[in-house]
Amino acid sequence: MTIPSTQKVVLFRENGGLDVLRYEEDFPVPTISASQVLIKNQYAGVNFIEAYFRSGLYPSEKPYVLGREAVGVIAAVGKDVTNLKQGDRVAYLGGSSFAQYTAAEASGKIFKLDADIDEETAQVYAGLLINGLTTLTFINESYKVQKGDYILVHAAAGGCGLLFAQQILAKGAHVIATASSPEKLQLAKEAGAEFLINSSTEDIVARVKEITHNKGVEAVYDGIGKDTFEISLEVVARKGTLVSFGNASGAVPPFLISRLLAKNVKVLRPSLFNYLADQEEWDFYSQELLRLVKEGILKQKITKVYPLAEYRQAAEDLEGRKTTGKLVLEIPQ
């Protein structure tokens, strides 16, 4: 496989809004060390976390090539690599995936795919890892969902929301879903949500209290942040758990920890990668994710595929809450 010296990427060189995004066609292809592989990317998943790096909420080096997950083919291997070979089709978690080529540790968060998977399946895997592993680890570690629990999922028609609903349902728990339109709520219902709340027209607190007979929910999975945190805190049950994992509406403001006294509430701000910190954790959860997909328990909804050059539009659609399911970028070959 001939490897060029430059490539097409999406990056930013300074923090800011969507206007700082740049599509560059002459960015250097990374060189690999003895323990790394070079992956020629085919599809990459679009995630809200990119906005946090771009805005400066999360610090980053500059220039910063965006992207956190992808599917591709091994283009080259370092001299010490034995578990992968040139031509292997792989899915992986790692930075700088909005590019034609990405360097990754061969012993890192990467696994082989069947060589003959079709393009639709490749797109699914490209957009599955971040959201799929986030939801899988959170329902087992942040709060271990139990049969019969009532669980509130905000933004239930989004990339994580639909996967939360499917997996919570599979555990025998009740999903209460919020979304901003009837169309989005219908998607949540199809994914397994039992109770639907239109966040644009209904009082979430009142509806949750009605559904749970004033008890509240055992857990809330809240990826919205600032706009929903107070609601989530109010509807969580005594001894319940509030899992705040995103900032779609902005960062949650500081709050007094003594406020948790009223109901002995637990509040977490977990990170996916802290649940996958060692090889044993990665092996367990990645294989469990593959099992759920192959058995049809977990289905990823890819709603739109954008060319890499149109990432800015994808980001605008995602951040403007115009989308459902998962967005994917097609990398030019």
Tab-separated table of C-alpha atoms in Angstrom:
chain	number	residue	atom	x	y	z
A	1	MET	CA	0.000	0.000	0.000
A	2	THR	CA	1.484	3.334	-1.067
A	3	ILE	CA	1.341	5.896	1.729
A	4	PRO	CA	1.436	9.596	0.770
A	5	SER	CA	3.339	12.229	2.740
A	6	THR	CA	0.330	14.541	3.169
A	7	GLN	CA	-3.363	14.006	3.782
A	8	LYS	CA	-6.785	15.612	4.160
A	9	VAL	CA	-7.902	16.395	7.713
A	10	VAL	CA	-10.329	18.488	9.751
A	11	LEU	CA	-8.677	20.528	12.496
A	12	PHE	CA	-8.610	23.797	14.388
A	13	ARG	CA	-5.614	25.993	15.109
A	14	GLU	CA	-7.282	28.215	17.690
A	15	ASN	CA	-10.270	27.842	19.993
A	16	GLY	CA	-13.640	29.262	19.096
A	17	GLY	CA	-16.921	28.589	17.335
A	18	LEU	CA	-17.643	26.669	14.169
A	19	ASP	CA	-15.726	29.277	12.168
A	20	VAL	CA	-12.363	27.988	13.472
A	21	LEU	CA	-12.844	24.586	11.815
A	22	ARG	CA	-10.552	24.015	8.858
A	23	TYR	CA	-10.455	21.367	6.157
A	24	GLU	CA	-6.825	21.068	5.099
A	25	GLU	CA	-5.523	18.942	2.234
A	26	ASP	CA	-1.768	19.031	2.870
A	27	PHE	CA	-1.428	18.034	6.533
A	28	PRO	CA	1.470	15.633	7.237
A	29	VAL	CA	0.702	11.919	7.464
A	30	PRO	CA	1.916	10.734	10.891
A	31	THR	CA	4.945	8.505	11.202
A	32	ILE	CA	4.592	5.441	13.405
A	33	SER	CA	6.817	4.025	16.115
A	34	ALA	CA	7.785	0.364	16.464
A	35	SER	CA	4.687	-0.320	18.599
A	36	GLN	CA	2.164	1.520	16.434
A	37	VAL	CA	0.048	0.926	13.355
A	38	LEU	CA	-0.984	3.391	10.677
A	39	ILE	CA	-4.699	3.183	9.916
A	40	LYS	CA	-6.206	4.357	6.640
A	41	ASN	CA	-9.595	5.601	7.823
A	42	GLN	CA	-12.837	4.913	5.953
A	43	TYR	CA	-15.541	6.231	8.280
A	44	ALA	CA	-15.373	8.229	11.517
A	45	GLY	CA	-18.045	8.881	14.138
A	46	VAL	CA	-19.156	12.431	14.989
A	47	ASN	CA	-19.375	13.200	18.719
A	48	PHE	CA	-20.363	16.209	20.791
A	49	ILE	CA	-17.074	16.069	22.669
A	50	GLU	CA	-15.373	17.705	19.669
A	51	ALA	CA	-17.204	20.932	20.524
A	52	TYR	CA	-15.671	20.905	24.001
A	53	PHE	CA	-12.141	20.730	22.605
A	54	ARG	CA	-12.885	23.287	19.906
A	55	SER	CA	-14.358	25.804	22.356
A	56	GLY	CA	-11.527	25.374	24.846
A	57	LEU	CA	-13.718	23.840	27.563
A	58	TYR	CA	-11.352	20.866	27.347
A	59	PRO	CA	-7.698	21.841	26.795
A	60	SER	CA	-5.839	20.613	23.720
A	61	GLU	CA	-2.639	21.097	21.784
A	62	LYS	CA	-2.744	23.099	18.546
A	63	PRO	CA	-3.224	22.301	15.761
A	64	TYR	CA	-5.780	19.773	16.904
A	65	VAL	CA	-7.028	17.151	14.453
A	66	LEU	CA	-10.540	16.226	15.536
A	67	GLY	CA	-12.103	12.784	15.869
A	68	ARG	CA	-12.286	10.057	18.521
A	69	GLU	CA	-13.384	6.859	16.742
A	70	ALA	CA	-13.219	5.297	13.284
A	71	VAL	CA	-13.170	2.232	11.072
A	72	GLY	CA	-10.339	1.681	8.627
A	73	VAL	CA	-7.695	-0.624	7.223
A	74	ILE	CA	-4.176	-1.148	8.561
A	75	ALA	CA	-1.842	0.566	6.095
A	76	ALA	CA	1.457	-0.072	7.897
A	77	VAL	CA	2.715	-1.736	11.092
A	78	GLY	CA	5.651	-0.992	13.350
A	79	LYS	CA	8.431	-3.549	13.557
A	80	ASP	CA	7.375	-4.778	17.017
A	81	VAL	CA	3.688	-5.259	16.188
A	82	THR	CA	2.529	-8.888	16.121
A	83	ASN	CA	-1.236	-8.741	16.728
A	84	LEU	CA	-2.151	-6.807	13.571
A	85	LYS	CA	-1.009	-6.899	9.956
A	86	GLN	CA	-1.312	-4.762	6.868
A	87	GLY	CA	-4.766	-5.106	5.328
A	88	ASP	CA	-6.631	-5.902	8.564
A	89	ARG	CA	-9.938	-4.071	8.865
A	90	VAL	CA	-10.292	-2.534	12.309
A	91	ALA	CA	-12.415	-0.300	14.516
A	92	TYR	CA	-10.713	1.808	17.167
A	93	LEU	CA	-10.988	4.501	19.794
A	94	GLY	CA	-8.352	7.190	19.520
A	95	GLY	CA	-7.667	10.788	18.612
A	96	SER	CA	-7.218	12.436	15.218
A	97	SER	CA	-9.647	10.190	13.335
A	98	PHE	CA	-11.009	13.016	11.138
A	99	ALA	CA	-8.134	12.327	8.791
A	100	GLN	CA	-7.168	9.971	6.021
A	101	TYR	CA	-4.477	8.363	8.213
A	102	THR	CA	-4.170	7.935	11.975
A	103	ALA	CA	-1.347	6.483	14.051
A	104	ALA	CA	-2.470	4.236	16.920
A	105	GLU	CA	-0.872	1.935	19.457
A	106	ALA	CA	-1.335	-1.662	18.326
A	107	SER	CA	-1.969	-2.654	21.950
A	108	GLY	CA	-4.515	0.131	22.420
A	109	LYS	CA	-8.283	0.363	22.037
A	110	ILE	CA	-8.509	-1.365	18.695
A	111	PHE	CA	-10.072	-4.593	17.452
A	112	LYS	CA	-10.365	-6.474	14.192
A	113	LEU	CA	-13.533	-6.568	12.117
A	114	ASP	CA	-14.532	-9.180	9.581
A	115	ALA	CA	-12.829	-8.357	6.294
A	116	ASP	CA	-16.022	-8.733	4.268
A	117	ILE	CA	-18.377	-6.432	6.200
A	118	ASP	CA	-20.468	-4.183	3.963
A	119	GLU	CA	-20.323	-0.384	3.948
A	120	GLU	CA	-23.431	-0.002	6.082
A	121	THR	CA	-21.955	-2.229	8.779
A	122	ALA	CA	-18.661	-0.336	8.607
A	123	GLN	CA	-20.555	2.914	9.193
A	124	VAL	CA	-22.319	1.400	12.197
A	125	TYR	CA	-19.055	0.342	13.821
A	126	ALA	CA	-17.453	3.718	13.046
A	127	GLY	CA	-20.198	5.437	15.007
A	128	LEU	CA	-20.751	2.838	17.704
A	129	LEU	CA	-17.698	2.788	19.941
A	130	ILE	CA	-17.936	6.098	21.827
A	131	ASN	CA	-21.696	6.011	22.370
A	132	GLY	CA	-21.956	2.247	22.738
A	133	LEU	CA	-19.164	1.909	25.258
A	134	THR	CA	-20.278	5.045	27.116
A	135	THR	CA	-23.774	3.687	27.659
A	136	LEU	CA	-22.568	0.155	28.374
A	137	THR	CA	-20.077	1.202	31.048
A	138	PHE	CA	-22.366	3.818	32.591
A	139	ILE	CA	-25.293	1.419	33.134
A	140	ASN	CA	-22.932	-1.077	34.735
A	141	GLU	CA	-20.518	1.158	36.646
A	142	SER	CA	-21.831	4.698	37.153
A	143	TYR	CA	-25.122	3.252	38.276
A	144	LYS	CA	-25.738	-0.476	37.912
A	145	VAL	CA	-29.230	-0.669	36.497
A	146	GLN	CA	-31.441	-3.275	38.180
A	147	LYS	CA	-34.602	-4.994	37.030
A	148	GLY	CA	-37.633	-2.881	37.888
A	149	ASP	CA	-35.728	0.412	38.209
A	150	TYR	CA	-37.166	3.619	36.808
A	151	ILE	CA	-34.441	5.406	34.842
A	152	LEU	CA	-34.657	8.886	33.298
A	153	VAL	CA	-32.748	9.433	30.056
A	154	HIS	CA	-32.462	12.978	28.726
A	155	ALA	CA	-32.060	13.637	24.981
A	156	ALA	CA	-33.294	10.109	24.436
A	157	ALA	CA	-33.275	10.307	20.618
A	158	GLY	CA	-29.586	11.181	20.423
A	159	GLY	CA	-26.582	8.959	19.815
A	160	CYS	CA	-26.305	7.915	23.466
A	161	GLY	CA	-29.994	8.221	24.291
A	162	LEU	CA	-31.193	5.527	21.894
A	163	LEU	CA	-28.480	3.130	23.079
A	164	PHE	CA	-29.280	3.823	26.734
A	165	ALA	CA	-32.925	2.974	26.108
A	166	GLN	CA	-32.152	-0.347	24.417
A	167	GLN	CA	-29.749	-1.524	27.099
A	168	ILE	CA	-31.834	-0.363	30.061
A	169	LEU	CA	-34.830	-2.171	28.583
A	170	ALA	CA	-32.710	-5.319	28.176
A	171	LYS	CA	-31.992	-5.205	31.923
A	172	GLY	CA	-35.705	-5.233	32.697
A	173	ALA	CA	-35.899	-1.624	33.879
A	174	HIS	CA	-38.339	1.152	32.913
A	175	VAL	CA	-37.079	3.935	30.642
A	176	ILE	CA	-38.481	7.450	31.018
A	177	ALA	CA	-37.371	9.424	27.981
A	178	THR	CA	-37.215	13.155	27.379
A	179	ALA	CA	-36.870	14.707	23.931
A	180	SER	CA	-37.855	17.973	22.289
A	181	SER	CA	-40.381	16.790	19.676
A	182	PRO	CA	-42.965	14.058	19.042
A	183	GLU	CA	-40.786	12.687	16.238
A	184	LYS	CA	-37.798	12.291	18.550
A	185	LEU	CA	-39.961	10.727	21.250
A	186	GLN	CA	-41.234	8.187	18.718
A	187	LEU	CA	-37.637	7.112	18.046
A	188	ALA	CA	-37.071	6.745	21.790
A	189	LYS	CA	-40.222	4.647	22.047
A	190	GLU	CA	-39.045	2.372	19.244
A	191	ALA	CA	-35.745	1.933	21.123
A	192	GLY	CA	-37.531	0.807	24.261
A	193	ALA	CA	-38.661	3.881	26.199
A	194	GLU	CA	-41.836	3.119	28.131
A	195	PHE	CA	-42.687	6.667	29.220
A	196	LEU	CA	-42.277	9.723	26.983
A	197	ILE	CA	-41.926	13.366	28.056
A	198	ASN	CA	-41.829	16.247	25.564
A	199	SER	CA	-39.262	18.593	27.086
A	200	SER	CA	-40.544	21.491	24.950
A	201	THR	CA	-44.146	21.355	26.152
A	202	GLU	CA	-44.331	19.328	29.369
A	203	ASP	CA	-43.181	19.787	32.947
A	204	ILE	CA	-40.520	17.093	33.313
A	205	VAL	CA	-40.521	17.163	37.106
A	206	ALA	CA	-44.306	16.841	37.361
A	207	ARG	CA	-44.439	14.022	34.815
A	208	VAL	CA	-41.644	12.029	36.476
A	209	LYS	CA	-43.329	12.362	39.853
A	210	GLU	CA	-46.598	11.204	38.294
A	211	ILE	CA	-44.969	8.190	36.618
A	212	THR	CA	-43.078	7.128	39.754
A	213	HIS	CA	-45.886	7.964	42.223
A	214	ASN	CA	-43.726	10.728	43.762
A	215	LYS	CA	-40.851	8.363	44.512
A	216	GLY	CA	-38.511	9.642	41.793
A	217	VAL	CA	-36.133	7.685	39.610
A	218	GLU	CA	-33.312	5.406	40.745
A	219	ALA	CA	-30.970	7.092	38.263
A	220	VAL	CA	-30.774	9.888	35.716
A	221	TYR	CA	-28.432	9.813	32.715
A	222	ASP	CA	-27.985	13.465	31.806
A	223	GLY	CA	-25.851	14.446	28.819
A	224	ILE	CA	-27.388	17.913	28.456
A	225	GLY	CA	-25.735	19.620	31.413
A	226	LYS	CA	-26.609	23.144	32.507
A	227	ASP	CA	-30.229	23.239	31.316
A	228	THR	CA	-31.298	19.963	32.914
A	229	PHE	CA	-29.098	19.527	35.987
A	230	GLU	CA	-31.565	21.093	38.445
A	231	ILE	CA	-34.407	19.051	36.962
A	232	SER	CA	-32.350	15.876	37.266
A	233	LEU	CA	-31.457	16.638	40.870
A	234	GLU	CA	-35.099	17.223	41.725
A	235	VAL	CA	-36.483	14.022	40.179
A	236	VAL	CA	-33.851	11.577	41.441
A	237	ALA	CA	-35.143	9.379	44.260
A	238	ARG	CA	-33.853	9.092	47.808
A	239	LYS	CA	-30.511	7.249	47.594
A	240	GLY	CA	-30.652	7.702	43.830
A	241	THR	CA	-27.856	8.516	41.397
A	242	LEU	CA	-27.457	11.437	39.008
A	243	VAL	CA	-24.984	10.661	36.230
A	244	SER	CA	-24.001	13.934	34.552
A	245	PHE	CA	-21.882	13.107	31.529
A	246	GLY	CA	-22.225	15.903	28.986
A	247	ASN	CA	-22.394	19.647	28.427
A	248	ALA	CA	-24.655	19.933	25.366
A	249	SER	CA	-26.309	23.039	26.838
A	250	GLY	CA	-23.195	24.240	28.670
A	251	ALA	CA	-21.226	23.180	31.732
A	252	VAL	CA	-23.079	22.543	34.983
A	253	PRO	CA	-22.498	25.519	37.339
A	254	PRO	CA	-20.827	24.873	40.708
A	255	PHE	CA	-23.257	23.786	43.412
A	256	LEU	CA	-23.105	23.237	47.169
A	257	ILE	CA	-22.381	19.620	48.000
A	258	SER	CA	-24.610	19.965	51.077
A	259	ARG	CA	-27.612	19.984	48.724
A	260	LEU	CA	-27.179	16.222	48.403
A	261	LEU	CA	-28.096	15.754	52.063
A	262	ALA	CA	-31.818	16.034	51.460
A	263	LYS	CA	-32.076	12.659	49.716
A	264	ASN	CA	-28.642	11.051	50.160
A	265	VAL	CA	-28.140	11.494	46.424
A	266	LYS	CA	-24.993	10.426	44.584
A	267	VAL	CA	-23.743	12.643	41.752
A	268	LEU	CA	-21.129	11.427	39.263
A	269	ARG	CA	-19.292	13.068	36.385
A	270	PRO	CA	-17.763	9.970	34.765
A	271	SER	CA	-15.467	9.623	31.779
A	272	LEU	CA	-15.670	6.640	29.454
A	273	PHE	CA	-11.904	6.295	29.250
A	274	ASN	CA	-11.586	5.995	33.032
A	275	TYR	CA	-13.730	2.856	32.772
A	276	LEU	CA	-11.443	1.483	30.051
A	277	ALA	CA	-8.116	2.392	31.627
A	278	ASP	CA	-6.543	-1.063	31.624
A	279	GLN	CA	-6.449	-3.858	29.058
A	280	GLU	CA	-8.760	-6.144	31.037
A	281	GLU	CA	-11.483	-3.475	31.125
A	282	TRP	CA	-11.118	-2.747	27.401
A	283	ASP	CA	-11.223	-6.437	26.496
A	284	PHE	CA	-14.309	-7.054	28.610
A	285	TYR	CA	-16.404	-4.114	27.485
A	286	SER	CA	-15.401	-4.170	23.811
A	287	GLN	CA	-16.295	-7.853	23.566
A	288	GLU	CA	-19.538	-7.285	25.451
A	289	LEU	CA	-20.421	-4.497	23.020
A	290	LEU	CA	-19.761	-6.764	20.049
A	291	ARG	CA	-21.922	-9.469	21.630
A	292	LEU	CA	-24.841	-7.085	22.117
A	293	VAL	CA	-24.621	-5.977	18.491
A	294	LYS	CA	-24.306	-9.483	17.053
A	295	GLU	CA	-27.237	-10.745	19.140
A	296	GLY	CA	-29.406	-7.847	17.972
A	297	ILE	CA	-29.842	-6.410	21.470
A	298	LEU	CA	-28.095	-3.183	20.505
A	299	LYS	CA	-28.793	-1.420	17.216
A	300	GLN	CA	-27.054	1.775	16.173
A	301	LYS	CA	-29.090	4.210	14.081
A	302	ILE	CA	-26.872	5.991	11.539
A	303	THR	CA	-29.018	8.899	10.393
A	304	LYS	CA	-26.652	10.710	8.053
A	305	VAL	CA	-23.227	10.282	6.463
A	306	TYR	CA	-21.346	13.493	5.592
A	307	PRO	CA	-18.198	13.826	3.487
A	308	LEU	CA	-15.195	14.728	5.652
A	309	ALA	CA	-15.046	18.152	4.000
A	310	GLU	CA	-18.555	18.893	5.319
A	311	TYR	CA	-17.807	18.251	8.995
A	312	ARG	CA	-18.636	21.853	9.859
A	313	GLN	CA	-22.209	21.275	8.676
A	314	ALA	CA	-22.386	18.037	10.660
A	315	ALA	CA	-21.183	19.867	13.775
A	316	GLU	CA	-23.685	22.672	13.222
A	317	ASP	CA	-26.518	20.156	12.866
A	318	LEU	CA	-25.459	18.219	15.954
A	319	GLU	CA	-24.851	21.225	18.182
A	320	GLY	CA	-28.083	22.818	16.992
A	321	ARG	CA	-29.990	19.728	18.183
A	322	LYS	CA	-31.289	19.130	14.667
A	323	THR	CA	-30.260	15.481	14.600
A	324	THR	CA	-31.237	12.098	15.975
A	325	GLY	CA	-29.220	8.903	16.201
A	326	LYS	CA	-25.607	8.992	15.058
A	327	LEU	CA	-23.747	11.022	12.440
A	328	VAL	CA	-20.762	9.620	10.548
A	329	LEU	CA	-18.111	11.116	8.281
A	330	GLU	CA	-16.935	9.406	5.092
A	331	ILE	CA	-13.187	9.801	4.711
A	332	PRO	CA	-11.923	10.386	1.146
A	333	GLN	CA	-9.865	7.482	-0.204
